[in-house]
Amino acid sequence: MHTHICIRHFRQTGFTLLELLVVLVILGLLAGYVAPKYFSQVGKSEVKTARAQIEALEKALDQYRIDTGHYPSTEQGLAALNSKPADEARWDGPYLKKAVPNDPWGKPYQYRMPGEKSEVDIYSFGRDGQPGGTGENADIGNW
């Protein structure tokens, strides 16, 4: 009995450069479509976060007013919610569990008493940190 040893030629398996380029182009197109939608949602969530934080600050200021009979002055600012001003005998805080937060873009909230748009103004300048603007750059306040 003869045994035949067959030597087969195996084709190397793998991807050609052209196949890899096609895959990269497809991934690039998908990323180009998905990324703008994703980042627009991130911007919307930052605005919602700012609105929620402003609402919480406004409630804390209302509690401060109930205790003291007035809102903190512009000079005392939002810091009066956590640390007793020197000349405030009826202060019964702290009125926030944590320190006054920065806005979602890392900048301090603005506070003005008396306010121009309401009794007190609490606001953020938005993403650009500048007054005015549109979209995510627009000012966000308690008005």
PDB file of C-alpha atoms in Angstrom:
ATOM      1  CA  MET A   1       0.000   0.000   0.000  1.00  0.00           C
ATOM      2  CA  HIS A   2       1.318   3.303  -1.055  1.00  0.00           C
ATOM      3  CA  THR A   3       0.751   6.292   1.065  1.00  0.00           C
ATOM      4  CA  HIS A   4       0.498   9.522  -0.692  1.00  0.00           C
ATOM      5  CA  ILE A   5       1.450  12.546   1.191  1.00  0.00           C
ATOM      6  CA  CYS A   6      -0.444  15.437  -0.183  1.00  0.00           C
ATOM      7  CA  ILE A   7       1.069  18.765   0.306  1.00  0.00           C
ATOM      8  CA  ARG A   8      -1.536  21.377   0.128  1.00  0.00           C
ATOM      9  CA  HIS A   9      -0.799  24.968  -0.441  1.00  0.00           C
ATOM     10  CA  PHE A  10      -2.439  26.971   2.232  1.00  0.00           C
ATOM     11  CA  ARG A  11      -3.463  30.462   1.378  1.00  0.00           C
ATOM     12  CA  GLN A  12      -2.510  32.841   4.129  1.00  0.00           C
ATOM     13  CA  THR A  13      -5.583  34.168   5.794  1.00  0.00           C
ATOM     14  CA  GLY A  14      -5.825  37.817   6.764  1.00  0.00           C
ATOM     15  CA  PHE A  15      -7.001  41.135   5.496  1.00  0.00           C
ATOM     16  CA  THR A  16      -5.601  43.018   2.573  1.00  0.00           C
ATOM     17  CA  LEU A  17      -4.781  46.676   2.839  1.00  0.00           C
ATOM     18  CA  LEU A  18      -7.775  47.517   0.668  1.00  0.00           C
ATOM     19  CA  GLU A  19     -10.156  45.617   2.954  1.00  0.00           C
ATOM     20  CA  LEU A  20      -8.760  47.430   6.004  1.00  0.00           C
ATOM     21  CA  LEU A  21      -9.172  50.804   4.298  1.00  0.00           C
ATOM     22  CA  VAL A  22     -12.806  50.032   3.438  1.00  0.00           C
ATOM     23  CA  VAL A  23     -13.509  49.127   7.072  1.00  0.00           C
ATOM     24  CA  LEU A  24     -11.820  52.318   8.307  1.00  0.00           C
ATOM     25  CA  VAL A  25     -13.861  54.444   5.901  1.00  0.00           C
ATOM     26  CA  ILE A  26     -17.086  52.813   7.113  1.00  0.00           C
ATOM     27  CA  LEU A  27     -16.120  53.388  10.764  1.00  0.00           C
ATOM     28  CA  GLY A  28     -15.276  57.010   9.979  1.00  0.00           C
ATOM     29  CA  LEU A  29     -18.660  57.557   8.341  1.00  0.00           C
ATOM     30  CA  LEU A  30     -20.452  56.022  11.319  1.00  0.00           C
ATOM     31  CA  ALA A  31     -18.483  58.162  13.782  1.00  0.00           C
ATOM     32  CA  GLY A  32     -19.232  61.260  11.707  1.00  0.00           C
ATOM     33  CA  TYR A  33     -22.936  60.508  11.924  1.00  0.00           C
ATOM     34  CA  VAL A  34     -23.143  59.451  15.581  1.00  0.00           C
ATOM     35  CA  ALA A  35     -20.704  61.898  17.246  1.00  0.00           C
ATOM     36  CA  PRO A  36     -22.640  65.136  16.551  1.00  0.00           C
ATOM     37  CA  LYS A  37     -25.865  63.585  17.863  1.00  0.00           C
ATOM     38  CA  TYR A  38     -24.076  62.366  20.991  1.00  0.00           C
ATOM     39  CA  PHE A  39     -22.373  65.684  21.736  1.00  0.00           C
ATOM     40  CA  SER A  40     -25.573  67.675  21.216  1.00  0.00           C
ATOM     41  CA  GLN A  41     -27.166  65.500  23.923  1.00  0.00           C
ATOM     42  CA  VAL A  42     -24.249  66.241  26.252  1.00  0.00           C
ATOM     43  CA  GLY A  43     -24.844  69.971  25.765  1.00  0.00           C
ATOM     44  CA  LYS A  44     -28.536  69.603  26.549  1.00  0.00           C
ATOM     45  CA  SER A  45     -27.760  67.695  29.743  1.00  0.00           C
ATOM     46  CA  GLU A  46     -25.379  70.458  30.912  1.00  0.00           C
ATOM     47  CA  VAL A  47     -28.137  73.047  30.460  1.00  0.00           C
ATOM     48  CA  LYS A  48     -30.571  70.832  32.397  1.00  0.00           C
ATOM     49  CA  THR A  49     -27.995  70.411  35.171  1.00  0.00           C
ATOM     50  CA  ALA A  50     -27.502  74.185  35.390  1.00  0.00           C
ATOM     51  CA  ARG A  51     -31.262  74.734  35.629  1.00  0.00           C
ATOM     52  CA  ALA A  52     -31.568  72.126  38.401  1.00  0.00           C
ATOM     53  CA  GLN A  53     -28.666  73.624  40.366  1.00  0.00           C
ATOM     54  CA  ILE A  54     -30.100  77.142  40.048  1.00  0.00           C
ATOM     55  CA  GLU A  55     -33.450  75.868  41.313  1.00  0.00           C
ATOM     56  CA  ALA A  56     -31.748  74.237  44.325  1.00  0.00           C
ATOM     57  CA  LEU A  57     -29.822  77.454  45.068  1.00  0.00           C
ATOM     58  CA  GLU A  58     -33.048  79.435  44.841  1.00  0.00           C
ATOM     59  CA  LYS A  59     -34.728  77.139  47.385  1.00  0.00           C
ATOM     60  CA  ALA A  60     -31.763  77.492  49.745  1.00  0.00           C
ATOM     61  CA  LEU A  61     -31.946  81.287  49.370  1.00  0.00           C
ATOM     62  CA  ASP A  62     -35.655  81.187  50.190  1.00  0.00           C
ATOM     63  CA  GLN A  63     -34.878  79.280  53.405  1.00  0.00           C
ATOM     64  CA  TYR A  64     -32.179  81.852  54.240  1.00  0.00           C
ATOM     65  CA  ARG A  65     -34.760  84.600  53.743  1.00  0.00           C
ATOM     66  CA  ILE A  66     -37.295  82.832  55.980  1.00  0.00           C
ATOM     67  CA  ASP A  67     -34.721  82.669  58.790  1.00  0.00           C
ATOM     68  CA  THR A  68     -33.164  86.126  58.435  1.00  0.00           C
ATOM     69  CA  GLY A  69     -35.962  88.181  56.865  1.00  0.00           C
ATOM     70  CA  HIS A  70     -33.929  89.066  53.762  1.00  0.00           C
ATOM     71  CA  TYR A  71     -31.728  87.585  51.047  1.00  0.00           C
ATOM     72  CA  PRO A  72     -27.932  87.831  51.283  1.00  0.00           C
ATOM     73  CA  SER A  73     -26.481  90.971  49.735  1.00  0.00           C
ATOM     74  CA  THR A  74     -24.656  90.795  46.427  1.00  0.00           C
ATOM     75  CA  GLU A  75     -21.399  91.252  48.366  1.00  0.00           C
ATOM     76  CA  GLN A  76     -22.185  88.332  50.719  1.00  0.00           C
ATOM     77  CA  GLY A  77     -23.152  86.273  47.688  1.00  0.00           C
ATOM     78  CA  LEU A  78     -24.037  82.610  47.618  1.00  0.00           C
ATOM     79  CA  ALA A  79     -21.275  81.884  50.162  1.00  0.00           C
ATOM     80  CA  ALA A  80     -23.724  83.110  52.842  1.00  0.00           C
ATOM     81  CA  LEU A  81     -25.645  79.860  52.319  1.00  0.00           C
ATOM     82  CA  ASN A  82     -22.791  77.841  53.844  1.00  0.00           C
ATOM     83  CA  SER A  83     -20.984  80.181  56.200  1.00  0.00           C
ATOM     84  CA  LYS A  84     -22.586  82.659  58.575  1.00  0.00           C
ATOM     85  CA  PRO A  85     -22.044  86.299  57.657  1.00  0.00           C
ATOM     86  CA  ALA A  86     -20.517  88.222  60.573  1.00  0.00           C
ATOM     87  CA  ASP A  87     -23.472  90.586  60.983  1.00  0.00           C
ATOM     88  CA  GLU A  88     -26.278  88.007  60.665  1.00  0.00           C
ATOM     89  CA  ALA A  89     -27.701  87.090  64.086  1.00  0.00           C
ATOM     90  CA  ARG A  90     -30.645  85.006  62.841  1.00  0.00           C
ATOM     91  CA  TRP A  91     -28.657  82.848  60.404  1.00  0.00           C
ATOM     92  CA  ASP A  92     -29.554  79.185  60.978  1.00  0.00           C
ATOM     93  CA  GLY A  93     -27.573  77.412  58.246  1.00  0.00           C
ATOM     94  CA  PRO A  94     -25.846  75.940  56.513  1.00  0.00           C
ATOM     95  CA  TYR A  95     -28.575  75.945  53.889  1.00  0.00           C
ATOM     96  CA  LEU A  96     -26.747  73.603  51.503  1.00  0.00           C
ATOM     97  CA  LYS A  97     -25.398  70.135  52.304  1.00  0.00           C
ATOM     98  CA  LYS A  98     -22.251  70.798  50.265  1.00  0.00           C
ATOM     99  CA  ALA A  99     -20.334  73.833  49.067  1.00  0.00           C
ATOM    100  CA  VAL A 100     -21.955  76.046  46.447  1.00  0.00           C
ATOM    101  CA  PRO A 101     -21.315  74.217  43.173  1.00  0.00           C
ATOM    102  CA  ASN A 102     -19.829  75.726  40.053  1.00  0.00           C
ATOM    103  CA  ASP A 103     -21.943  75.616  36.929  1.00  0.00           C
ATOM    104  CA  PRO A 104     -21.546  72.557  34.638  1.00  0.00           C
ATOM    105  CA  TRP A 105     -18.817  74.402  32.713  1.00  0.00           C
ATOM    106  CA  GLY A 106     -16.718  74.917  35.868  1.00  0.00           C
ATOM    107  CA  LYS A 107     -17.463  78.602  36.433  1.00  0.00           C
ATOM    108  CA  PRO A 108     -19.082  80.126  39.539  1.00  0.00           C
ATOM    109  CA  TYR A 109     -22.757  81.010  39.457  1.00  0.00           C
ATOM    110  CA  GLN A 110     -23.499  84.729  39.404  1.00  0.00           C
ATOM    111  CA  TYR A 111     -25.669  86.241  42.142  1.00  0.00           C
ATOM    112  CA  ARG A 112     -27.245  89.668  42.306  1.00  0.00           C
ATOM    113  CA  MET A 113     -29.478  91.165  45.011  1.00  0.00           C
ATOM    114  CA  PRO A 114     -31.615  93.068  44.200  1.00  0.00           C
ATOM    115  CA  GLY A 115     -32.016  91.312  40.905  1.00  0.00           C
ATOM    116  CA  GLU A 116     -32.637  92.930  37.548  1.00  0.00           C
ATOM    117  CA  LYS A 117     -34.962  90.177  36.293  1.00  0.00           C
ATOM    118  CA  SER A 118     -36.421  88.884  39.568  1.00  0.00           C
ATOM    119  CA  GLU A 119     -36.135  89.635  43.290  1.00  0.00           C
ATOM    120  CA  VAL A 120     -32.734  87.935  43.262  1.00  0.00           C
ATOM    121  CA  ASP A 121     -30.864  86.835  40.157  1.00  0.00           C
ATOM    122  CA  ILE A 122     -28.943  83.540  40.105  1.00  0.00           C
ATOM    123  CA  TYR A 123     -27.456  82.751  36.726  1.00  0.00           C
ATOM    124  CA  SER A 124     -24.724  81.144  34.661  1.00  0.00           C
ATOM    125  CA  PHE A 125     -23.225  82.672  31.533  1.00  0.00           C
ATOM    126  CA  GLY A 126     -23.499  79.293  29.787  1.00  0.00           C
ATOM    127  CA  ARG A 127     -20.809  77.342  27.986  1.00  0.00           C
ATOM    128  CA  ASP A 128     -18.868  80.367  26.686  1.00  0.00           C
ATOM    129  CA  GLY A 129     -18.734  82.124  30.090  1.00  0.00           C
ATOM    130  CA  GLN A 130     -19.779  85.419  28.461  1.00  0.00           C
ATOM    131  CA  PRO A 131     -22.995  87.422  28.937  1.00  0.00           C
ATOM    132  CA  GLY A 132     -25.681  86.810  26.312  1.00  0.00           C
ATOM    133  CA  GLY A 133     -25.271  84.244  23.577  1.00  0.00           C
ATOM    134  CA  THR A 134     -27.507  81.654  21.963  1.00  0.00           C
ATOM    135  CA  GLY A 135     -27.935  77.904  22.285  1.00  0.00           C
ATOM    136  CA  GLU A 136     -25.539  76.397  24.813  1.00  0.00           C
ATOM    137  CA  ASN A 137     -23.783  79.784  25.115  1.00  0.00           C
ATOM    138  CA  ALA A 138     -26.979  81.490  26.318  1.00  0.00           C
ATOM    139  CA  ASP A 139     -27.291  82.721  29.885  1.00  0.00           C
ATOM    140  CA  ILE A 140     -29.286  80.411  32.164  1.00  0.00           C
ATOM    141  CA  GLY A 141     -31.016  81.964  35.151  1.00  0.00           C
ATOM    142  CA  ASN A 142     -33.872  81.760  37.639  1.00  0.00           C
ATOM    143  CA  TRP A 143     -36.041  84.071  35.532  1.00  0.00           C
TER     144      TRP A 143
END
